[in-house]
Amino acid sequence: MSKKNEMYRALLGKPSCTLAANIFDPLSARIAQMIGYDLLVLSGSVGKAANLAAPDVVISTLPDVQDHIRRVTRVTDIPIMVDAEDGFGNAVNVWRCVRELEAAGVSGIEIEDNVVPREFGVQNPGLHPIATQVGKLKAALAARTDPTTVIIARTAAWGIDREHAVERMKAYAATGAEAFMLTGVKSKADIEASHQAVPNIPITILAPPLGVKDDAKFCSDNNVKIIMLGNPTYLVAVKSIHDTLKFLRDGGDADALKGKQADRELAREVIRTDAFEKWQQEYLK
Amino acid sequence: MSKKNEMYRALLGKPSCTLAANIFDPLSARIAQMIGYDLLVLSGSVGKAANLAAPDVVISTLPDVQDHIRRVTRVTDIPIMVDAEDGFGNAVNVWRCVRELEAAGVSGIEIEDNVVPREFGVQNPGLHPIATQVGKLKAALAARTDPTTVIIARTAAWGIDREHAVERMKAYAATGAEAFMLTGVKSKADIEASHQAVPNIPITILAPPLGVKDDAKFCSDNNVKIIMLGNPTYLVAVKSIHDTLKFLRDGGDADALKGKQADRELAREVIRTDAFEKWQQEYLK
Amino acid sequence: MSKKNEMYRALLGKPSCTLAANIFDPLSARIAQMIGYDLLVLSGSVGKAANLAAPDVVISTLPDVQDHIRRVTRVTDIPIMVDAEDGFGNAVNVWRCVRELEAAGVSGIEIEDNVVPREFGVQNPGLHPIATQVGKLKAALAARTDPTTVIIARTAAWGIDREHAVERMKAYAATGAEAFMLTGVKSKADIEASHQAVPNIPITILAPPLGVKDDAKFCSDNNVKIIMLGNPTYLVAVKSIHDTLKFLRDGGDADALKGKQADRELAREVIRTDAFEKWQQEYLK
Amino acid sequence: MSKKNEMYRALLGKPSCTLAANIFDPLSARIAQMIGYDLLVLSGSVGKAANLAAPDVVISTLPDVQDHIRRVTRVTDIPIMVDAEDGFGNAVNVWRCVRELEAAGVSGIEIEDNVVPREFGVQNPGLHPIATQVGKLKAALAARTDPTTVIIARTAAWGIDREHAVERMKAYAATGAEAFMLTGVKSKADIEASHQAVPNIPITILAPPLGVKDDAKFCSDNNVKIIMLGNPTYLVAVKSIHDTLKFLRDGGDADALKGKQADRELAREVIRTDAFEKWQQEYLK
């Protein structure tokens, strides 16, 4: 078991809930690790935004995501879980998806059940038939070269088709998937129903309803192990880059930006200067 | 001649001086174009920092830089000039360097004369012998598949070995290099001496001395065509990513960040949502 | 117009028909150029076979093909036309497909109308609706950054749905596509009907019926400009690699293989030794 | 420990000597595995030849090699050992080299002691100072994220500087390197001297002197565990590709090539058709 998979499985197994860092590139990932986060998450939307300047109507290809992740895992030592869209195609594509993401160093792979990319002009994306999705999850589990890689059943059913959400979760759980990722849950009741549907499987939630994040007992009672807050950090970065480039373009002096910049110490930590200098001292003869 | 090379050569040819956007990834490049910059510049240090979380003591490989640039040129329509280090090796490597960077969509390629990476424990990096550097510049010029690609002689001599700076510039100019990139110039006098050394060749300057940027007449008189301010934008982004991730880690609510985030309109513009939706409408049948 | 696009358009414009080299990797492409071929073709099936060891039931992703091509264009100076499958998705994906393949150095991009990958257990793959395919071809034409890139309408209709083959060809021609690629044509009559349907558009044919290749007049009369023979070279390479590795595994001596190996001169030409040595002599100081 | 590392270490540990398959691309690697080889080897020269059409005077970059290997490990289940040149730079570059090659799935990494690329016009390449090479090997060992990755001390000393070959081997062994790779050994006496210098470390040999390959007792007595025969398979493939393309270019019929081509069964096995069809049947719903 790789060190990262071990760390990831520990998070899924421990009683308390972990706040993951939603990152969008190697830089934000490196900084998240410095701050002390225990888990990185790369979602599809900011992956496309930061890497391709494209909206979610375009599906990234597997190699886009894989390269993006490899750039992240290369500079970090904590585990990453990844939005692997719909597995980038059918159950045969899922096979390759799992193999490539494992090779890129991913510890948790989410396979989602909604149709991507969202069809044009359609309000709600559809969900793939349960049998199709079950086939994909089984394929994902069988495709692993490392049995400690966690396959995560991601469902959008709570936001799109609540009627059958519980039915879907039970069917997905029966494949052997080892965790769930929920999007679009509207209430604590949704979460409780989810937990009752799959009582032995850890749940991870993207953008949970208000109050969940800070309710440790609720999370513990309902097997909620990982929470993601969406991508405010990406949006803050976009604004800060925009405002700075605009300020300079409008004739501003770089010196006036000092207070807004990373100081020398932070800048050196990001690029691991001390470690590299130590390495030079030790091995460069 | 590609549209981007045409735009780039127009900047080198026009009387006034252009402020380039120092970018560090596809996202900052896309935003720079939105704001109205006419030129992107990727320097080696932030390339390594943002992409590899590594300091300048490690030299990136050519494919690192080439992939980084390709991710930038894929999402932008304005020209980019690039710090190609020492050409990533000797004159044979320079050949490949130019071919690959052309293929990545670069309009201006800087080949620098100081030894990289800086040797450990050495105060000032050395400069390659003039003959070696002249060989590399000739190789770079001969390697182009597109004769409109601009090979830029980059010299660190003003900061390291001012004695011979003028001699170097004259020797480099004799190769046919079509622009100069100066680093480490300390005064307007350095720039004037540079211009007198190579009166017919446009000069670009990284981090010019105080007062140069806003002195249009001085720039025009001395053939200074492009100015780069270094990488404050990168440092601002680092701090904003750091502070946001820390705020959330410390229990802060994402909602409290609203004012610091890109608003909906800015966020949509970054990812070209309107263009993609128009494309869908027109071609998706 | 790039030199390669110019060469490619010359082949489509001249009276006589050109035999293209079906290649499968950089090595076979380099050798084809040495022999004197004027055009390289990379088809989907051997692309997947040589690069992914996978059959045509799995669709490659765009980056797989793009990287494969880039490795080919890096080592060759003659144009390449490429099987771009169905554009790797819908009309929005076609946009990206064209941009990426242009960047990889492709001169001719085939967008095909049959459903890929072939569905499991289905005898004949279906064809996309005409309107969908017309939308894709228009998207491909609009997506070009270089107007000299040739968009090729590829149709499998003659092999799958001959009834409507002529109707399809007329509809595709109306988009502005500048060449046709036919697969599955069974007879000279099919080709004549094709030419009559689109009299002003050059036709390229994969694996034409017996007798076409050597009938210069027929080709000229019917605007057949490029012929591809499929992938015998790949299959010969597979057998020779297999037999050699097996011979050695079974205890054979490498010396016994001398007569089957490229001699020194051929080996040096493949890797361009003379050119590199000349480059060293000229620029390495 | 990954399955591949386990297999590789078993080969280094068992009494008898293994003949490795020198491969040059994913296709030859896939075929080698089919035939029953237990180990793949990618040497630098054919890596450059097959991938870059370039001679050994140009050093590949780390990402070239890493991508090449990743394409190989993606389609094979047996271990691979790799010529990592001089670690692609100094001891800091060695750190990155090891990390990237581990991520690409390599089980054994050779770090060589001769100066690469060979300097122009120089008869014999030099060897790096012993202290430098010792620093690099220590760096390589310390850089591993997986302690089961094998760092192989590769020395060209027997072919360049036999005087000090034994001294070098002892110094390298003291770093903790777990295997040796010898090039340029001229006689059984060289091998015996090597074994006496590092009696507890398994030895691998590229192109051993006549008679070694088939002398099981000699190999066993001298701890010779892996033998590589150089790259005849590459040279046979070059000739077969050349001759086939030439035959077709000269007007030959593809049909006449049938006997030289892989038959249907072999072709299907290369692309794993049965496995993919089984996968479709099982998971595609």
Tab-separated table of C-alpha atoms in Angstrom, chain D:
chain	number	residue	atom	x	y	z
D	1	MET	CA	6.057	-3.546	-2.944
D	2	SER	CA	4.548	-3.397	-6.391
D	3	LYS	CA	4.099	-6.671	-8.225
D	4	LYS	CA	6.629	-5.580	-10.846
D	5	ASN	CA	9.286	-4.680	-8.279
D	6	GLU	CA	8.721	-8.016	-6.634
D	7	MET	CA	9.233	-9.808	-9.959
D	8	TYR	CA	12.343	-7.765	-10.670
D	9	ARG	CA	13.926	-8.441	-7.298
D	10	ALA	CA	13.196	-12.133	-7.722
D	11	LEU	CA	15.262	-12.118	-10.918
D	12	LEU	CA	18.161	-10.428	-9.140
D	13	GLY	CA	17.915	-12.928	-6.305
D	14	LYS	CA	17.600	-16.252	-8.055
D	15	PRO	CA	20.639	-18.433	-8.874
D	16	SER	CA	20.253	-18.548	-12.641
D	17	CYS	CA	20.787	-15.789	-15.148
D	18	THR	CA	17.915	-14.139	-17.055
D	19	LEU	CA	17.972	-12.977	-20.656
D	20	ALA	CA	16.208	-9.608	-20.799
D	21	ALA	CA	14.322	-8.325	-23.825
D	22	ASN	CA	15.839	-5.177	-25.250
D	23	ILE	CA	12.769	-3.310	-26.443
D	24	PHE	CA	12.377	0.053	-28.102
D	25	ASP	CA	8.689	0.982	-27.982
D	26	PRO	CA	5.324	-0.178	-26.572
D	27	LEU	CA	4.814	-2.559	-29.474
D	28	SER	CA	8.082	-4.451	-29.034
D	29	ALA	CA	7.515	-4.483	-25.267
D	30	ARG	CA	4.049	-5.951	-25.616
D	31	ILE	CA	5.369	-8.640	-27.965
D	32	ALA	CA	8.255	-9.465	-25.619
D	33	GLN	CA	5.813	-10.107	-22.821
D	34	MET	CA	3.685	-12.318	-25.066
D	35	ILE	CA	6.717	-14.443	-25.904
D	36	GLY	CA	7.473	-15.018	-22.247
D	37	TYR	CA	10.346	-12.706	-21.368
D	38	ASP	CA	10.487	-11.840	-17.680
D	39	LEU	CA	12.178	-8.463	-18.003
D	40	LEU	CA	12.183	-5.504	-20.364
D	41	VAL	CA	15.131	-3.185	-20.876
D	42	LEU	CA	15.074	0.195	-22.590
D	43	SER	CA	18.505	1.479	-23.488
D	44	GLY	CA	19.242	5.090	-24.255
D	45	SER	CA	20.387	4.668	-27.837
D	46	VAL	CA	17.288	2.945	-29.231
D	47	GLY	CA	15.094	5.139	-27.077
D	48	LYS	CA	16.475	8.153	-28.917
D	49	ALA	CA	16.454	6.362	-32.274
D	50	ALA	CA	12.874	5.096	-32.168
D	51	ASN	CA	11.371	8.104	-30.448
D	52	LEU	CA	13.420	11.060	-31.669
D	53	ALA	CA	15.194	9.765	-34.788
D	54	ALA	CA	18.345	11.127	-33.192
D	55	PRO	CA	21.774	9.678	-32.478
D	56	ASP	CA	23.379	9.322	-29.080
D	57	VAL	CA	25.203	12.660	-29.412
D	58	VAL	CA	21.968	14.318	-28.357
D	59	ILE	CA	20.892	13.522	-24.864
D	60	SER	CA	17.182	12.900	-24.439
D	61	THR	CA	15.500	14.876	-21.735
D	62	LEU	CA	14.043	13.157	-18.701
D	63	PRO	CA	10.433	13.654	-19.859
D	64	ASP	CA	11.219	12.042	-23.224
D	65	VAL	CA	12.370	8.911	-21.463
D	66	GLN	CA	9.651	9.038	-18.859
D	67	ASP	CA	6.881	9.334	-21.473
D	68	HIS	CA	8.445	6.592	-23.543
D	69	ILE	CA	8.521	4.295	-20.537
D	70	ARG	CA	5.017	5.183	-19.477
D	71	ARG	CA	3.793	4.119	-22.896
D	72	VAL	CA	5.587	0.814	-22.336
D	73	THR	CA	4.485	0.157	-18.755
D	74	ARG	CA	0.893	0.984	-19.689
D	75	VAL	CA	0.713	-2.070	-21.953
D	76	THR	CA	2.850	-4.589	-20.063
D	77	ASP	CA	2.796	-6.474	-16.772
D	78	ILE	CA	6.440	-7.424	-16.442
D	79	PRO	CA	9.173	-5.240	-14.905
D	80	ILE	CA	11.346	-2.821	-16.841
D	81	MET	CA	14.851	-1.569	-16.125
D	82	VAL	CA	15.956	1.631	-17.780
D	83	ASP	CA	19.089	3.403	-18.871
D	84	ALA	CA	18.624	6.739	-17.104
D	85	GLU	CA	21.758	8.183	-18.704
D	86	ASP	CA	23.721	10.255	-16.201
D	87	GLY	CA	20.546	10.986	-14.237
D	88	PHE	CA	19.886	13.840	-16.669
D	89	GLY	CA	22.179	16.295	-14.944
D	90	ASN	CA	23.699	16.721	-11.522
D	91	ALA	CA	22.698	15.199	-8.184
D	92	VAL	CA	19.685	17.506	-7.912
D	93	ASN	CA	18.446	16.367	-11.301
D	94	VAL	CA	18.983	12.767	-10.178
D	95	TRP	CA	16.448	13.383	-7.426
D	96	ARG	CA	13.808	14.334	-9.955
D	97	CYS	CA	14.878	11.582	-12.344
D	98	VAL	CA	14.249	8.869	-9.775
D	99	ARG	CA	10.892	10.302	-8.735
D	100	GLU	CA	9.642	10.578	-12.303
D	101	LEU	CA	10.847	7.155	-13.379
D	102	GLU	CA	9.278	5.573	-10.309
D	103	ALA	CA	6.019	7.260	-11.264
D	104	ALA	CA	6.399	5.890	-14.783
D	105	GLY	CA	6.555	2.386	-13.339
D	106	VAL	CA	10.249	1.524	-13.591
D	107	SER	CA	11.642	-1.202	-11.329
D	108	GLY	CA	15.357	-0.684	-11.969
D	109	ILE	CA	17.092	2.632	-12.691
D	110	GLU	CA	20.627	2.686	-14.112
D	111	ILE	CA	22.703	5.803	-13.356
D	112	GLU	CA	25.818	5.788	-15.511
D	113	ASP	CA	29.222	7.271	-14.870
D	114	ASN	CA	30.377	8.315	-18.312
D	115	VAL	CA	29.901	11.828	-19.584
D	116	VAL	CA	26.875	12.089	-21.873
D	117	PRO	CA	26.402	13.072	-24.545
D	118	ARG	CA	29.775	12.014	-25.864
D	119	GLU	CA	31.712	15.167	-26.684
D	120	PHE	CA	32.162	15.907	-30.344
D	121	GLY	CA	35.336	14.598	-31.930
D	122	VAL	CA	36.394	12.835	-28.752
D	123	GLN	CA	37.394	9.178	-29.055
D	124	ASN	CA	36.443	8.048	-25.586
D	125	PRO	CA	33.939	9.817	-23.418
D	126	GLY	CA	35.288	10.741	-20.015
D	127	LEU	CA	34.057	9.393	-16.723
D	128	HIS	CA	32.694	11.665	-14.009
D	129	PRO	CA	34.898	11.936	-10.901
D	130	ILE	CA	34.237	9.123	-8.439
D	131	ALA	CA	33.054	11.549	-5.741
D	132	THR	CA	30.508	13.090	-8.105
D	133	GLN	CA	29.174	9.703	-9.098
D	134	VAL	CA	29.024	8.545	-5.489
D	135	GLY	CA	27.024	11.684	-4.669
D	136	LYS	CA	24.627	10.902	-7.478
D	137	LEU	CA	24.111	7.315	-6.421
D	138	LYS	CA	23.474	8.398	-2.827
D	139	ALA	CA	21.041	10.993	-4.131
D	140	ALA	CA	19.269	8.365	-6.238
D	141	LEU	CA	18.924	6.042	-3.264
D	142	ALA	CA	17.625	8.837	-1.037
D	143	ALA	CA	15.183	10.087	-3.678
D	144	ARG	CA	13.143	6.900	-3.892
D	145	THR	CA	9.586	7.098	-2.614
D	146	ASP	CA	9.405	3.317	-2.838
D	147	PRO	CA	12.327	1.593	-1.092
D	148	THR	CA	11.889	-1.442	-3.348
D	149	THR	CA	12.923	0.483	-6.461
D	150	VAL	CA	16.378	-0.800	-7.420
D	151	ILE	CA	19.113	1.757	-8.073
D	152	ILE	CA	21.689	0.275	-10.420
D	153	ALA	CA	25.231	1.601	-10.560
D	154	ARG	CA	26.151	1.564	-14.230
D	155	THR	CA	29.778	1.850	-15.103
D	156	ALA	CA	31.488	2.214	-18.429
D	157	ALA	CA	34.883	1.973	-16.724
D	158	TRP	CA	35.754	-1.456	-18.133
D	159	GLY	CA	35.570	-0.035	-21.619
D	160	ILE	CA	37.153	3.358	-20.923
D	161	ASP	CA	39.306	3.306	-17.842
D	162	ARG	CA	39.922	-0.310	-16.798
D	163	GLU	CA	42.727	0.832	-14.519
D	164	HIS	CA	40.280	2.156	-11.984
D	165	ALA	CA	37.273	0.017	-12.737
D	166	VAL	CA	37.571	-2.038	-9.567
D	167	GLU	CA	38.109	1.056	-7.427
D	168	ARG	CA	34.997	2.609	-8.921
D	169	MET	CA	32.887	-0.478	-8.370
D	170	LYS	CA	33.893	-0.647	-4.718
D	171	ALA	CA	33.102	3.016	-4.193
D	172	TYR	CA	29.721	2.715	-5.891
D	173	ALA	CA	28.879	-0.424	-3.909
D	174	ALA	CA	29.515	1.431	-0.670
D	175	THR	CA	26.627	3.801	-1.438
D	176	GLY	CA	24.088	1.033	-1.077
D	177	ALA	CA	23.372	0.587	-4.777
D	178	GLU	CA	21.738	-2.815	-5.134
D	179	ALA	CA	22.921	-3.901	-8.558
D	180	PHE	CA	25.578	-3.195	-11.142
D	181	MET	CA	25.293	-2.728	-14.860
D	182	LEU	CA	28.487	-3.251	-16.833
D	183	THR	CA	29.134	-2.073	-20.346
D	184	GLY	CA	32.304	-2.553	-22.342
D	185	VAL	CA	33.538	-5.679	-20.537
D	186	LYS	CA	35.971	-7.407	-22.846
D	187	SER	CA	36.549	-10.797	-21.207
D	188	LYS	CA	35.455	-13.252	-18.590
D	189	ALA	CA	38.373	-11.974	-16.518
D	190	ASP	CA	36.761	-8.506	-16.383
D	191	ILE	CA	33.584	-10.067	-15.062
D	192	GLU	CA	35.435	-12.137	-12.504
D	193	ALA	CA	37.300	-9.074	-11.290
D	194	SER	CA	33.984	-7.238	-11.042
D	195	HIS	CA	32.436	-9.982	-8.992
D	196	GLN	CA	35.403	-10.084	-6.641
D	197	ALA	CA	35.146	-6.308	-6.205
D	198	VAL	CA	31.470	-6.440	-5.198
D	199	PRO	CA	30.852	-10.064	-4.203
D	200	ASN	CA	27.409	-9.533	-2.719
D	201	ILE	CA	25.868	-7.438	-5.450
D	202	PRO	CA	24.116	-8.870	-8.493
D	203	ILE	CA	25.661	-7.949	-11.825
D	204	THR	CA	23.888	-7.207	-15.085
D	205	ILE	CA	25.791	-7.015	-18.366
D	206	LEU	CA	25.059	-5.370	-21.676
D	207	ALA	CA	26.496	-7.221	-24.686
D	208	PRO	CA	28.739	-9.635	-22.736
D	209	PRO	CA	31.773	-11.217	-24.401
D	210	LEU	CA	31.205	-14.334	-26.492
D	211	GLY	CA	30.521	-17.440	-24.466
D	212	VAL	CA	29.155	-15.761	-21.359
D	213	LYS	CA	25.499	-15.963	-22.307
D	214	ASP	CA	25.522	-19.724	-22.623
D	215	ASP	CA	27.818	-20.502	-19.690
D	216	ALA	CA	25.317	-20.958	-16.887
D	217	LYS	CA	27.926	-22.000	-14.374
D	218	PHE	CA	30.135	-18.993	-15.040
D	219	CYS	CA	27.166	-16.662	-14.637
D	220	SER	CA	26.065	-18.340	-11.451
D	221	ASP	CA	29.601	-18.338	-10.015
D	222	ASN	CA	30.014	-14.654	-10.749
D	223	ASN	CA	26.624	-13.394	-9.680
D	224	VAL	CA	25.681	-12.442	-13.235
D	225	LYS	CA	21.909	-12.209	-13.034
D	226	ILE	CA	20.759	-10.387	-16.132
D	227	ILE	CA	22.138	-10.323	-19.650
D	228	MET	CA	21.154	-7.964	-22.434
D	229	LEU	CA	22.122	-8.586	-26.038
D	230	GLY	CA	21.935	-5.040	-27.335
D	231	ASN	CA	19.407	-4.051	-29.946
D	232	PRO	CA	19.262	-6.484	-32.861
D	233	THR	CA	15.468	-6.475	-32.704
D	234	TYR	CA	15.354	-2.758	-33.355
D	235	LEU	CA	17.656	-3.161	-36.340
D	236	VAL	CA	15.593	-6.006	-37.756
D	237	ALA	CA	12.446	-3.928	-37.388
D	238	VAL	CA	14.088	-0.990	-39.172
D	239	LYS	CA	15.028	-3.193	-42.110
D	240	SER	CA	11.611	-4.845	-42.341
D	241	ILE	CA	9.783	-1.501	-42.221
D	242	HIS	CA	12.171	-0.091	-44.792
D	243	ASP	CA	11.901	-3.015	-47.175
D	244	THR	CA	8.105	-3.156	-46.953
D	245	LEU	CA	7.552	0.539	-47.527
D	246	LYS	CA	10.001	0.404	-50.406
D	247	PHE	CA	8.297	-2.598	-51.971
D	248	LEU	CA	4.950	-0.796	-51.916
D	249	ARG	CA	6.437	2.438	-53.145
D	250	ASP	CA	7.938	0.549	-56.078
D	251	GLY	CA	4.474	-0.628	-57.079
D	252	GLY	CA	4.283	-3.918	-55.211
D	253	ASP	CA	0.922	-5.318	-54.202
D	254	ALA	CA	0.026	-5.542	-50.522
D	255	ASP	CA	-1.287	-9.041	-51.169
D	256	ALA	CA	2.218	-10.236	-51.992
D	257	LEU	CA	3.249	-9.447	-48.416
D	258	LYS	CA	0.872	-11.877	-46.718
D	259	GLY	CA	3.553	-14.371	-45.709
D	260	LYS	CA	5.657	-11.687	-44.083
D	261	GLN	CA	2.835	-10.272	-42.017
D	262	ALA	CA	1.629	-11.214	-38.577
D	263	ASP	CA	-1.305	-13.568	-39.014
D	264	ARG	CA	-4.719	-12.802	-37.582
D	265	GLU	CA	-4.065	-14.638	-34.328
D	266	LEU	CA	-0.787	-12.891	-33.628
D	267	ALA	CA	-2.251	-9.526	-34.565
D	268	ARG	CA	-5.184	-10.026	-32.208
D	269	GLU	CA	-2.934	-11.102	-29.367
D	270	VAL	CA	-0.788	-7.975	-29.706
D	271	ILE	CA	-3.806	-5.745	-29.197
D	272	ARG	CA	-5.356	-7.928	-26.511
D	273	THR	CA	-8.591	-8.369	-28.437
D	274	ASP	CA	-9.865	-11.290	-26.379
D	275	ALA	CA	-9.382	-9.472	-23.112
D	276	PHE	CA	-11.162	-6.372	-24.375
D	277	GLU	CA	-14.074	-8.379	-25.717
D	278	LYS	CA	-14.400	-10.195	-22.429
D	279	TRP	CA	-14.380	-6.863	-20.631
D	280	GLN	CA	-17.135	-5.544	-22.870
D	281	GLN	CA	-19.240	-8.631	-22.264
D	282	GLU	CA	-18.832	-8.380	-18.536
D	283	TYR	CA	-19.187	-4.680	-17.804
D	284	LEU	CA	-20.825	-2.890	-20.736
D	285	LYS	CA	-24.498	-2.676	-19.857
